[in-house]
């Protein structure tokens, strides 16, 4: 009776959480609720994680687990992660996304607010916005900032340890499903995967997402083999944390719920710890965040020509590109056809054996059935990505979306190679040849990772940052289309279009000498008009006739385009005219933005020297 009372209570709490998450609040209230509770929500969720796993982290429990073979495997994983990290070295690989993640983590660390800073005046934020990415990874990164002190490099070192942990987890799953050889072969294939290597030293959360996905799969195996309240709570709270990593991560509750229901039906009883009642309310911040973002489509949507972000019309074109990504080698995207071939071959073999020899394959091995469910889930996620407007995996900026599936391919490839190795001398020769070909191909790719080095926008950011680092010590403001990146590196910045609308404010700061200098980073392109080549600013890359500029440096990183840094020498407000376009954001009419009050601004102004 107690168990059914717990289940009923859980359902009631879930329904109430759904109502508060999706129905009872308007978008502005959702934004305010997210801002006020986002950080606290992650603290509570992390506390529940610690409570769930603390008994497993006792000295006696660790002594039992850290035997000689485990320590050897852990050492191999660290060495493999170091190999992967040093192929490209730490650096931001995906423009804007990775900078924004670090930007949010900086605010979480320093102010405990889930904002990305858009424009700053000295240390007072002129305007901030909530970001569309869930908070789990920025929150963990903010803890690293708290322990080591803020540095944009912290995210690269965090991803190094995330890579090592993911390799260790994949190896343990391979060993659990088959044998120890499969675990080491899976690690080898991971080292031969350009996509994993690229992300191992980047600033994104894709590897972190894969780590938690496979951790939930591991905990599901544990629960199915020996169900208990403690193991169930570990599984549920881990799934809740994993739901806060990527936009689609909350879908992980589907396989978890399926595993729990199947076990309850098998046992003919319901098991539900009281602590699980705390889980549903922790999902409300996800709903508030995404619905607040969706209330301003211009902030979130892509230019999709009316088809929307997701549509079945994208599936077939993206499926063709996915085949190209997995099996056709190219320098423009991080992929290995050898790893793909081994992974898909093993996957097809498992599917064939499941249909013809299912009892032999799964009899007495329930962990294999559980892992098959998660393999199906990861495959379904890939199909979902292929229905996405940005689901072209052959594009370097989108390839990372396939990372969980690529990790699955390395796991399956390791299992397939281990089975082949165990057959006969010919099998051993084939395994040696296939692994050698995989590593040789990867070595060639790593010698010139064009999919990363060809990112011209990153080069432009690095060029501007190099200019800023060479300036004499002082206080500078950069007017730029990339303020998120400049904020990450510790430089005051403001969006070009916002500076254009706030020229009077900039004029005040010039008169007050708030900054040593104000620099304008401008993007221009060469256009032919009447057979005359002219240099024209790109959209939202001009400050109007009121601003006098003194050119300092310029560089061309993209054909027919120029990036120029100019010093703002004067602002004559009388020459200014407001842009004909309406302001993108009006205070009080849209959510996602917090404006500094007059009182705060006056307090800051009085603090000036």
Coordinates of C-alpha atoms in Angstrom, one line a residue:
X1 CA 0.0 0.0 0.0
X2 CA 2.9 2.3 0.8
X3 CA 4.4 1.9 -2.6
X4 CA 1.1 2.8 -4.4
X5 CA 0.8 5.9 -2.1
X6 CA 4.3 6.9 -3.2
X7 CA 3.4 6.3 -6.9
X8 CA 0.2 8.4 -6.5
X9 CA 2.1 11.1 -4.8
X10 CA 4.7 11.1 -7.5
X11 CA 2.0 11.4 -10.2
X12 CA 0.4 14.3 -8.3
X13 CA 3.7 16.2 -8.0
X14 CA 4.4 15.5 -11.7
X15 CA 1.1 16.9 -12.8
X16 CA 1.5 20.0 -10.6
X17 CA 5.0 20.5 -11.9
X18 CA 3.7 20.3 -15.5
X19 CA 1.1 22.9 -14.8
X20 CA 3.5 25.3 -13.3
X21 CA 6.1 24.5 -16.0
X22 CA 3.9 24.9 -19.0
X23 CA 0.5 26.4 -18.2
X24 CA 0.1 28.7 -15.1
X25 CA 2.8 31.3 -15.9
X26 CA 3.1 33.7 -18.7
X27 CA 6.5 34.1 -20.6
X28 CA 7.6 37.0 -18.5
X29 CA 6.8 35.2 -15.3
X30 CA 8.6 32.1 -16.6
X31 CA 11.7 34.2 -17.3
X32 CA 11.7 35.7 -13.9
X33 CA 11.2 32.3 -12.3
X34 CA 14.0 30.8 -14.3
X35 CA 16.4 33.7 -13.4
X36 CA 15.5 33.5 -9.7
X37 CA 15.6 29.7 -9.4
X38 CA 17.9 28.4 -12.2
X39 CA 21.1 28.4 -10.1
X40 CA 19.4 27.1 -7.0
X41 CA 17.8 24.4 -9.0
X42 CA 21.2 23.1 -10.2
X43 CA 22.5 23.3 -6.6
X44 CA 19.6 21.1 -5.4
X45 CA 20.0 18.7 -8.2
X46 CA 23.7 18.4 -7.6
X47 CA 23.0 17.8 -3.9
X48 CA 20.7 15.0 -4.7
X49 CA 23.4 13.5 -6.9
X50 CA 25.9 13.6 -4.1
X51 CA 23.3 12.0 -1.7
X52 CA 22.6 9.3 -4.2
X53 CA 26.2 8.3 -4.9
X54 CA 27.8 9.1 -1.5
X55 CA 27.5 5.5 -0.2
X56 CA 29.3 4.3 -3.3
X57 CA 32.2 6.7 -2.7
X58 CA 33.2 5.4 0.7
X59 CA 36.8 4.3 1.1
X60 CA 35.8 0.6 1.5
X61 CA 33.7 0.8 -1.7
X62 CA 36.5 2.5 -3.6
X63 CA 39.1 -0.1 -2.4
X64 CA 36.9 -2.9 -3.8
X65 CA 36.5 -1.1 -7.2
X66 CA 40.0 0.2 -7.7
X67 CA 41.7 -3.2 -8.3
X68 CA 44.8 -3.6 -10.4
X69 CA 42.9 -4.1 -13.7
X70 CA 40.7 -1.1 -13.1
X71 CA 43.7 1.1 -12.3
X72 CA 45.4 -0.1 -15.5
X73 CA 42.3 0.7 -17.5
X74 CA 42.0 4.1 -15.9
X75 CA 45.6 4.9 -16.7
X76 CA 45.1 3.9 -20.3
X77 CA 42.0 6.2 -20.5
X78 CA 43.9 9.1 -19.2
X79 CA 46.7 8.5 -21.7
X80 CA 44.2 8.2 -24.5
X81 CA 42.5 11.4 -23.4
X82 CA 45.9 13.2 -23.3
X83 CA 46.6 11.9 -26.9
X84 CA 43.2 13.2 -28.1
X85 CA 43.6 16.5 -26.3
X86 CA 47.0 17.2 -27.8
X87 CA 45.9 16.6 -31.4
X88 CA 44.5 20.1 -31.7
X89 CA 45.2 21.6 -28.3
X90 CA 42.7 23.5 -26.1
X91 CA 40.7 26.1 -28.0
X92 CA 37.2 27.1 -29.0
X93 CA 36.2 25.1 -32.0
X94 CA 32.5 26.0 -32.6
X95 CA 31.9 29.7 -33.1
X96 CA 29.5 31.5 -30.8
X97 CA 28.1 28.4 -29.1
X98 CA 31.2 27.6 -27.0
X99 CA 31.8 31.2 -26.2
X100 CA 28.3 31.6 -24.9
X101 CA 28.6 28.6 -22.7
X102 CA 31.7 30.0 -21.0
X103 CA 30.0 33.4 -20.8
X104 CA 27.1 31.9 -18.9
X105 CA 29.4 29.9 -16.6
X106 CA 31.2 33.1 -15.8
X107 CA 28.0 34.8 -14.7
X108 CA 26.9 31.7 -12.7
X109 CA 30.3 31.7 -10.9
X110 CA 30.4 35.4 -10.2
X111 CA 26.8 36.4 -9.7
X112 CA 24.8 33.1 -9.5
X113 CA 22.5 34.2 -12.3
X114 CA 21.9 32.1 -15.4
X115 CA 22.5 34.9 -17.9
X116 CA 24.7 35.5 -20.9
X117 CA 26.1 39.0 -20.8
X118 CA 25.5 40.9 -24.1
X119 CA 26.8 44.3 -23.4
X120 CA 28.8 45.8 -20.5
X121 CA 29.7 49.2 -19.3
X122 CA 32.7 48.9 -17.0
X123 CA 31.5 46.1 -14.6
X124 CA 27.8 47.0 -14.8
X125 CA 25.8 45.0 -17.2
X126 CA 23.8 47.3 -19.5
X127 CA 21.7 44.4 -20.7
X128 CA 21.8 40.6 -20.2
X129 CA 19.7 37.7 -21.6
X130 CA 19.0 34.2 -20.7
X131 CA 20.5 31.7 -23.1
X132 CA 18.7 28.8 -24.8
X133 CA 21.2 26.1 -23.6
X134 CA 20.3 24.3 -20.4
X135 CA 22.5 24.9 -17.3
X136 CA 24.1 21.6 -16.3
X137 CA 27.4 22.1 -18.2
X138 CA 27.8 25.8 -17.5
X139 CA 27.0 25.1 -13.8
X140 CA 29.7 22.4 -13.6
X141 CA 32.1 24.8 -15.4
X142 CA 31.2 27.5 -12.9
X143 CA 32.3 25.2 -10.1
X144 CA 35.6 24.8 -11.8
X145 CA 35.9 28.6 -12.0
X146 CA 35.1 28.7 -8.3
X147 CA 37.8 26.2 -7.4
X148 CA 40.6 27.5 -9.8
X149 CA 39.6 31.1 -10.4
X150 CA 38.0 32.2 -13.6
X151 CA 39.8 31.6 -16.8
X152 CA 38.4 30.8 -20.3
X153 CA 40.9 27.9 -20.5
X154 CA 39.1 26.1 -17.7
X155 CA 36.6 24.7 -20.1
X156 CA 39.3 23.0 -22.1
X157 CA 40.8 21.2 -19.1
X158 CA 37.3 20.2 -17.9
X159 CA 36.7 18.6 -21.3
X160 CA 40.0 16.7 -21.0
X161 CA 38.8 15.0 -17.8
X162 CA 35.3 14.5 -19.3
X163 CA 36.9 12.7 -22.2
X164 CA 38.9 10.4 -19.9
X165 CA 35.7 9.7 -17.9
X166 CA 33.8 8.9 -21.1
X167 CA 36.5 6.6 -22.4
X168 CA 36.6 4.8 -19.0
X169 CA 32.8 4.4 -19.0
X170 CA 32.6 3.2 -22.6
X171 CA 35.4 0.7 -21.9
X172 CA 33.6 -0.6 -18.8
X173 CA 30.4 -1.0 -20.8
X174 CA 32.2 -2.9 -23.5
X175 CA 33.8 -5.2 -20.9
X176 CA 30.4 -5.7 -19.3
X177 CA 28.8 -6.6 -22.6
X178 CA 31.6 -8.8 -23.9
X179 CA 35.2 -8.9 -22.6
X180 CA 38.2 -6.8 -21.6
X181 CA 39.6 -6.9 -25.2
X182 CA 36.5 -5.1 -26.4
X183 CA 37.1 -2.3 -23.9
X184 CA 40.7 -1.6 -25.1
X185 CA 39.7 -1.8 -28.8
X186 CA 36.8 0.7 -28.2
X187 CA 39.3 3.1 -26.6
X188 CA 41.6 2.7 -29.7
X189 CA 38.7 3.5 -32.0
X190 CA 37.8 6.5 -30.0
X191 CA 41.4 7.8 -30.5
X192 CA 40.9 7.3 -34.2
X193 CA 37.6 9.3 -34.2
X194 CA 38.3 12.9 -35.4
X195 CA 34.9 14.2 -34.0
X196 CA 35.7 12.9 -30.4
X197 CA 39.2 14.3 -30.6
X198 CA 38.0 17.7 -31.8
X199 CA 35.6 18.0 -28.9
X200 CA 38.0 16.6 -26.3
X201 CA 39.9 19.9 -26.3
X202 CA 37.1 22.3 -27.2
X203 CA 34.7 24.4 -25.2
X204 CA 31.4 22.6 -25.9
X205 CA 29.2 20.3 -23.9
X206 CA 28.8 17.5 -26.4
X207 CA 31.2 15.0 -24.7
X208 CA 29.6 15.9 -21.3
X209 CA 26.2 15.1 -22.8
X210 CA 27.5 11.7 -24.1
X211 CA 29.1 10.9 -20.8
X212 CA 25.8 11.3 -18.9
X213 CA 23.8 9.5 -21.5
X214 CA 26.1 6.4 -21.2
X215 CA 26.2 6.8 -17.4
X216 CA 22.4 6.6 -17.3
X217 CA 22.6 3.5 -19.5
X218 CA 25.2 1.9 -17.1
X219 CA 22.9 2.7 -14.1
X220 CA 20.0 1.2 -15.9
X221 CA 21.9 -2.0 -16.2
X222 CA 22.7 -1.9 -12.5
X223 CA 19.1 -1.4 -11.6
X224 CA 17.8 -4.2 -13.9
X225 CA 20.3 -6.7 -12.6
X226 CA 19.7 -6.0 -8.9
X227 CA 16.8 -3.5 -8.3
X228 CA 16.8 -1.6 -5.1
X229 CA 15.7 1.8 -3.8
X230 CA 19.3 3.1 -3.8
X231 CA 20.0 2.0 -7.4
X232 CA 16.6 3.4 -8.6
X233 CA 17.3 6.8 -7.0
X234 CA 20.7 6.9 -8.6
X235 CA 19.2 6.2 -12.0
X236 CA 16.4 8.7 -11.6
X237 CA 18.5 11.6 -10.3
X238 CA 21.2 11.0 -12.9
X239 CA 18.5 11.1 -15.7
X240 CA 17.3 14.4 -14.2
X241 CA 20.7 15.9 -14.3
X242 CA 21.4 14.5 -17.8
X243 CA 18.1 16.2 -18.9
X244 CA 19.7 19.7 -18.2
X245 CA 22.6 19.4 -20.7
X246 CA 21.2 19.7 -24.3
X247 CA 17.9 20.9 -25.6
X248 CA 16.8 17.3 -26.5
X249 CA 18.4 15.7 -23.4
X250 CA 15.1 15.6 -21.5
X251 CA 14.0 12.9 -23.8
X252 CA 16.2 10.5 -21.8
X253 CA 13.3 10.1 -19.4
X254 CA 11.6 7.9 -22.1
X255 CA 14.0 5.0 -22.0
X256 CA 14.5 5.4 -18.2
X257 CA 10.7 5.3 -17.7
X258 CA 10.5 2.2 -20.0
X259 CA 13.2 0.4 -18.0
X260 CA 11.5 1.1 -14.7
X261 CA 8.0 0.1 -15.9
X262 CA 9.3 -3.1 -17.5
X263 CA 11.0 -4.1 -14.2
X264 CA 7.9 -3.3 -12.2
X265 CA 5.8 -5.4 -14.5
X266 CA 8.4 -8.2 -14.3
X267 CA 8.5 -8.1 -10.5
X268 CA 4.8 -7.4 -10.2
X269 CA 5.4 -4.6 -7.7
X270 CA 6.1 -0.9 -7.7
X271 CA 9.3 0.4 -6.1
X272 CA 9.6 4.2 -5.6
X273 CA 11.8 5.9 -3.0
X274 CA 10.2 8.9 -1.3
X275 CA 13.1 11.1 -2.4
X276 CA 12.0 10.7 -6.1
X277 CA 9.2 13.1 -5.3
X278 CA 11.7 15.9 -5.4
X279 CA 12.6 15.1 -9.0
X280 CA 9.6 16.4 -11.1
X281 CA 9.8 20.1 -9.8
X282 CA 13.5 20.2 -10.9
X283 CA 12.3 20.0 -14.5
X284 CA 10.3 23.2 -14.3
X285 CA 13.3 25.4 -15.0
X286 CA 13.8 23.6 -18.3
X287 CA 10.2 24.4 -19.4
X288 CA 10.5 28.1 -18.2
X289 CA 13.8 28.6 -20.0
X290 CA 12.7 27.2 -23.3
X291 CA 9.2 28.8 -23.3
X292 CA 10.7 32.2 -22.4
X293 CA 13.1 31.8 -25.3
X294 CA 10.3 30.7 -27.7
X295 CA 8.3 33.7 -26.8
X296 CA 10.8 35.8 -28.8
X297 CA 11.2 33.8 -32.1
X298 CA 13.6 36.3 -33.5
X299 CA 16.0 35.3 -30.8
X300 CA 15.8 31.5 -31.2
X301 CA 14.6 30.6 -34.7
X302 CA 16.7 30.2 -37.8
X303 CA 15.9 31.4 -41.2
X304 CA 14.1 28.3 -42.3
X305 CA 11.9 29.6 -45.2
X306 CA 8.7 28.7 -43.4
X307 CA 9.4 25.0 -42.7
X308 CA 10.3 25.6 -39.0
X309 CA 13.2 24.2 -37.0
X310 CA 12.0 20.6 -37.3
X311 CA 10.4 19.1 -40.3
X312 CA 10.3 15.7 -42.1
X313 CA 11.1 17.6 -45.3
X314 CA 14.7 17.9 -43.9
X315 CA 15.1 14.1 -43.3
X316 CA 16.0 12.8 -46.8
X317 CA 18.5 15.6 -47.7
X318 CA 20.1 15.3 -44.3
X319 CA 20.1 11.5 -44.5
X320 CA 22.2 11.8 -47.7
X321 CA 24.6 14.2 -46.0
X322 CA 24.8 11.8 -43.0
X323 CA 25.8 8.9 -45.3
X324 CA 28.4 11.3 -46.8
X325 CA 29.6 12.2 -43.3
X326 CA 30.0 8.7 -42.0
X327 CA 31.4 6.9 -45.1
X328 CA 33.0 9.4 -47.5
X329 CA 36.3 10.9 -46.3
X330 CA 36.7 14.7 -46.5
X331 CA 38.9 17.3 -44.9
X332 CA 36.0 19.6 -44.3
X333 CA 34.3 17.6 -41.5
X334 CA 35.6 15.5 -38.6
X335 CA 34.8 11.9 -39.5
X336 CA 36.4 8.5 -40.0
X337 CA 34.9 6.1 -42.5
X338 CA 36.8 3.2 -40.9
X339 CA 35.3 3.8 -37.4
X340 CA 31.9 4.2 -39.1
X341 CA 32.3 1.0 -41.1
X342 CA 33.2 -1.1 -38.0
X343 CA 30.5 0.4 -35.9
X344 CA 27.7 0.0 -38.5
X345 CA 28.9 -3.6 -39.4
X346 CA 28.6 -4.6 -35.7
X347 CA 25.3 -2.9 -35.3
X348 CA 23.8 -4.7 -38.4
X349 CA 25.3 -8.0 -37.1
X350 CA 23.7 -7.6 -33.7
X351 CA 20.3 -6.8 -35.3
X352 CA 20.6 -9.9 -37.4
X353 CA 21.6 -12.1 -34.5
X354 CA 18.8 -10.6 -32.4
X355 CA 16.2 -11.8 -35.0
X356 CA 17.7 -15.2 -35.5
X357 CA 19.6 -16.1 -32.3
X358 CA 18.0 -13.8 -29.7
X359 CA 17.9 -16.4 -26.9
X360 CA 21.6 -17.2 -27.3
X361 CA 22.5 -13.5 -27.5
X362 CA 20.4 -12.3 -24.6
X363 CA 19.8 -15.4 -22.5
X364 CA 21.1 -14.8 -19.0
X365 CA 22.6 -11.4 -20.2
X366 CA 19.9 -8.8 -19.3
X367 CA 22.5 -6.0 -19.5
X368 CA 22.7 -6.6 -23.3
X369 CA 18.9 -6.0 -23.6
X370 CA 19.1 -2.8 -21.6
X371 CA 22.0 -1.5 -23.8
X372 CA 20.1 -2.4 -26.9
X373 CA 17.3 -0.1 -25.7
X374 CA 19.7 2.8 -25.2
X375 CA 21.3 2.0 -28.6
X376 CA 17.8 2.4 -30.1
X377 CA 17.3 5.6 -28.2
X378 CA 20.6 7.1 -29.5
X379 CA 19.7 6.1 -33.0
X380 CA 16.3 7.8 -32.6
X381 CA 18.1 10.9 -31.4
X382 CA 20.2 10.9 -34.6
X383 CA 17.0 10.6 -36.7
X384 CA 15.6 13.5 -34.7
X385 CA 18.7 15.6 -35.5
X386 CA 18.3 14.7 -39.2
X387 CA 14.9 16.3 -39.1
X388 CA 16.4 19.5 -37.8
X389 CA 17.1 22.5 -40.0
X390 CA 20.8 22.4 -39.0
X391 CA 21.0 18.6 -39.2
X392 CA 23.5 18.5 -42.1
X393 CA 26.3 16.5 -40.5
X394 CA 28.6 17.3 -43.4
X395 CA 28.8 20.9 -42.1
X396 CA 31.6 21.3 -39.6
X397 CA 29.3 23.3 -37.3
X398 CA 26.7 20.5 -37.2
X399 CA 28.9 17.4 -37.1
X400 CA 29.0 17.6 -33.3
X401 CA 25.3 16.8 -33.1
X402 CA 26.1 13.2 -34.1
X403 CA 28.6 12.7 -31.2
X404 CA 26.5 10.4 -29.0
X405 CA 26.0 8.1 -32.1
X406 CA 29.7 8.3 -32.9
X407 CA 30.5 7.2 -29.3
X408 CA 28.0 4.3 -29.8
X409 CA 29.8 3.4 -33.0
X410 CA 33.2 3.2 -31.2
X411 CA 31.6 1.0 -28.5
X412 CA 30.1 -1.3 -31.1
X413 CA 33.3 -1.3 -33.2
X414 CA 35.3 -2.4 -30.2
X415 CA 32.8 -5.3 -29.5
X416 CA 32.9 -6.3 -33.2
X417 CA 36.7 -6.3 -33.4
X418 CA 36.9 -8.3 -30.2
X419 CA 34.5 -11.0 -31.5
X420 CA 36.5 -11.1 -34.8
X421 CA 39.8 -11.4 -32.8
X422 CA 38.6 -14.4 -30.9
X423 CA 37.8 -16.5 -33.9
X424 CA 41.1 -17.6 -35.5
X425 CA 44.5 -16.4 -36.7
X426 CA 42.9 -14.8 -39.8
X427 CA 40.5 -12.9 -37.5
X428 CA 43.5 -11.6 -35.4
X429 CA 45.2 -10.4 -38.6
X430 CA 42.0 -8.6 -39.8
X431 CA 41.7 -6.8 -36.4
X432 CA 45.3 -5.7 -36.6
X433 CA 44.9 -4.5 -40.1
X434 CA 41.6 -2.6 -39.5
X435 CA 42.9 -0.9 -36.3
X436 CA 46.1 0.1 -38.2
X437 CA 44.1 1.6 -41.1
X438 CA 41.8 3.4 -38.7
X439 CA 44.8 5.0 -36.8
X440 CA 46.7 5.8 -40.1
X441 CA 43.6 7.6 -41.5
X442 CA 43.2 9.5 -38.2
X443 CA 46.9 10.5 -38.1
X444 CA 46.5 12.0 -41.6
X445 CA 43.4 13.9 -40.5
X446 CA 45.1 15.1 -37.3
X447 CA 48.0 16.5 -39.2
X448 CA 45.7 19.1 -40.7
X449 CA 42.3 19.3 -39.0
X450 CA 40.9 21.6 -41.7
X451 CA 37.4 21.3 -40.2
X452 CA 38.7 23.3 -37.3
X453 CA 41.4 25.5 -38.8
X454 CA 39.2 26.6 -41.6
X455 CA 36.9 28.4 -39.2
X456 CA 37.4 32.0 -40.3
X457 CA 35.2 33.5 -37.7
X458 CA 37.4 32.0 -34.9
X459 CA 40.4 33.4 -36.7
X460 CA 38.8 36.8 -36.7
X461 CA 38.1 36.6 -33.0
X462 CA 41.7 35.5 -32.3
X463 CA 43.0 38.4 -34.4
X464 CA 40.9 40.9 -32.4
X465 CA 42.0 39.3 -29.1
X466 CA 45.6 39.5 -30.1
X467 CA 45.2 43.2 -30.8
X468 CA 43.6 43.7 -27.4
X469 CA 46.3 41.8 -25.6
X470 CA 49.0 44.1 -27.2
X471 CA 47.3 47.2 -25.9
X472 CA 48.9 49.0 -22.9
X473 CA 47.4 48.2 -19.6
X474 CA 44.2 50.1 -19.3
X475 CA 40.4 50.1 -19.7
X476 CA 39.1 49.6 -23.2
X477 CA 35.7 49.2 -24.8
X478 CA 35.1 47.2 -28.0
X479 CA 32.1 47.8 -30.2
X480 CA 31.7 44.6 -32.0
X481 CA 29.3 42.0 -33.4
X482 CA 31.0 39.4 -31.1
X483 CA 30.5 40.8 -27.6
X484 CA 30.0 37.3 -26.1
X485 CA 33.5 36.3 -27.1
X486 CA 35.1 39.5 -25.9
X487 CA 33.4 39.2 -22.6
X488 CA 34.8 35.6 -22.2
X489 CA 38.3 37.0 -22.6
X490 CA 37.7 39.8 -20.1
X491 CA 37.2 42.8 -22.4
X492 CA 34.4 45.3 -22.1
X493 CA 32.2 45.0 -25.2
X494 CA 28.9 46.1 -26.7
X495 CA 26.9 45.0 -29.7
X496 CA 27.3 47.2 -32.8
X497 CA 23.6 47.7 -33.3
X498 CA 23.1 48.6 -29.6
X499 CA 26.0 51.1 -29.7
X500 CA 24.4 52.6 -32.8
X501 CA 21.2 53.1 -30.8
X502 CA 23.1 54.4 -27.7
X503 CA 25.5 56.9 -29.2
X504 CA 24.6 59.5 -26.6
X505 CA 25.6 57.0 -23.8
X506 CA 28.9 56.3 -25.6
X507 CA 29.4 60.1 -25.8
X508 CA 29.0 60.4 -22.1
X509 CA 31.6 57.8 -21.4
X510 CA 34.0 59.4 -23.8
X511 CA 33.6 62.7 -22.0
X512 CA 33.9 61.1 -18.6
X513 CA 37.0 59.2 -19.9
X514 CA 35.6 56.0 -18.6
X515 CA 37.8 54.2 -21.1
X516 CA 41.3 54.8 -22.3
X517 CA 40.0 54.1 -25.8
X518 CA 36.8 52.9 -27.6
X519 CA 37.5 50.6 -30.6
X520 CA 35.1 49.7 -33.3
X521 CA 35.5 46.2 -34.9
X522 CA 33.9 46.5 -38.3
X523 CA 33.2 43.9 -41.0
X524 CA 33.2 45.1 -44.6
X525 CA 33.0 43.5 -48.1
X526 CA 34.1 44.4 -51.6
X527 CA 31.2 45.0 -54.0
X528 CA 31.1 45.9 -57.6
X529 CA 28.8 48.8 -58.5
X530 CA 28.9 50.3 -62.1
X531 CA 32.1 48.4 -62.8
X532 CA 33.7 50.1 -59.8
X533 CA 34.9 48.0 -56.8
X534 CA 33.7 49.6 -53.5
X535 CA 34.2 48.7 -49.9
X536 CA 30.9 48.5 -48.1
X537 CA 30.1 47.7 -44.5
X538 CA 28.1 44.5 -43.9
X539 CA 24.6 44.9 -42.3
X540 CA 24.7 46.1 -38.7
X541 CA 28.4 47.1 -39.1
X542 CA 28.2 50.9 -39.1
X543 CA 27.8 53.5 -36.4
X544 CA 26.4 56.3 -38.6
X545 CA 27.7 59.7 -39.6
X546 CA 28.0 61.0 -36.0
X547 CA 31.0 58.9 -35.3
X548 CA 34.5 59.8 -36.4
X549 CA 36.8 56.9 -36.8
X550 CA 40.6 56.5 -37.1
X551 CA 41.7 53.3 -38.8
X552 CA 44.2 51.3 -36.7
X553 CA 44.4 47.8 -38.3
X554 CA 42.7 45.6 -40.8
X555 CA 42.9 42.1 -42.1
X556 CA 41.2 39.9 -44.8
X557 CA 40.5 36.4 -43.5
X558 CA 37.6 35.7 -46.0
X559 CA 37.8 36.3 -49.7
X560 CA 36.3 39.7 -50.7
X561 CA 35.8 40.6 -47.0
X562 CA 37.7 42.8 -44.6
X563 CA 37.8 43.1 -40.8
X564 CA 38.9 46.5 -39.6
X565 CA 39.7 47.9 -36.1
X566 CA 39.2 51.7 -35.8
X567 CA 39.5 54.0 -32.9
X568 CA 36.5 56.2 -32.1
X569 CA 37.9 59.7 -31.9
X570 CA 34.7 61.8 -31.6
X571 CA 30.9 61.5 -31.5
X572 CA 28.9 64.5 -32.7
X573 CA 25.3 63.8 -31.6
X574 CA 23.9 66.6 -33.7
X575 CA 24.9 64.7 -36.9
X576 CA 23.2 61.5 -35.6
X577 CA 19.9 60.2 -36.9
X578 CA 18.1 57.1 -35.5
X579 CA 18.2 54.0 -37.7
X580 CA 15.1 53.4 -39.8
X581 CA 14.8 49.9 -38.5
X582 CA 12.8 49.5 -35.3
X583 CA 14.8 48.6 -32.2
X584 CA 15.1 44.8 -32.0
X585 CA 14.1 44.8 -28.3
X586 CA 11.9 47.1 -26.3
X587 CA 12.2 47.2 -22.5
X588 CA 9.1 45.8 -20.8
X589 CA 7.7 44.3 -23.9
X590 CA 9.9 41.2 -24.3
X591 CA 11.4 38.8 -21.9
X592 CA 15.0 37.5 -21.6
X593 CA 16.5 40.9 -20.8
X594 CA 17.3 42.7 -17.5
X595 CA 18.1 46.4 -17.6
X596 CA 20.1 48.1 -15.0
X597 CA 18.1 50.5 -12.9
X598 CA 18.8 54.3 -12.8
X599 CA 19.8 53.9 -9.1
X600 CA 22.4 51.2 -10.0
X601 CA 23.7 53.3 -12.9
X602 CA 24.0 56.4 -10.7
X603 CA 25.8 54.4 -8.0
X604 CA 28.2 53.1 -10.6
X605 CA 28.7 56.6 -12.1
X606 CA 29.7 58.0 -8.7
X607 CA 32.3 55.3 -8.3
X608 CA 34.2 56.5 -11.3
X609 CA 37.6 58.2 -10.7

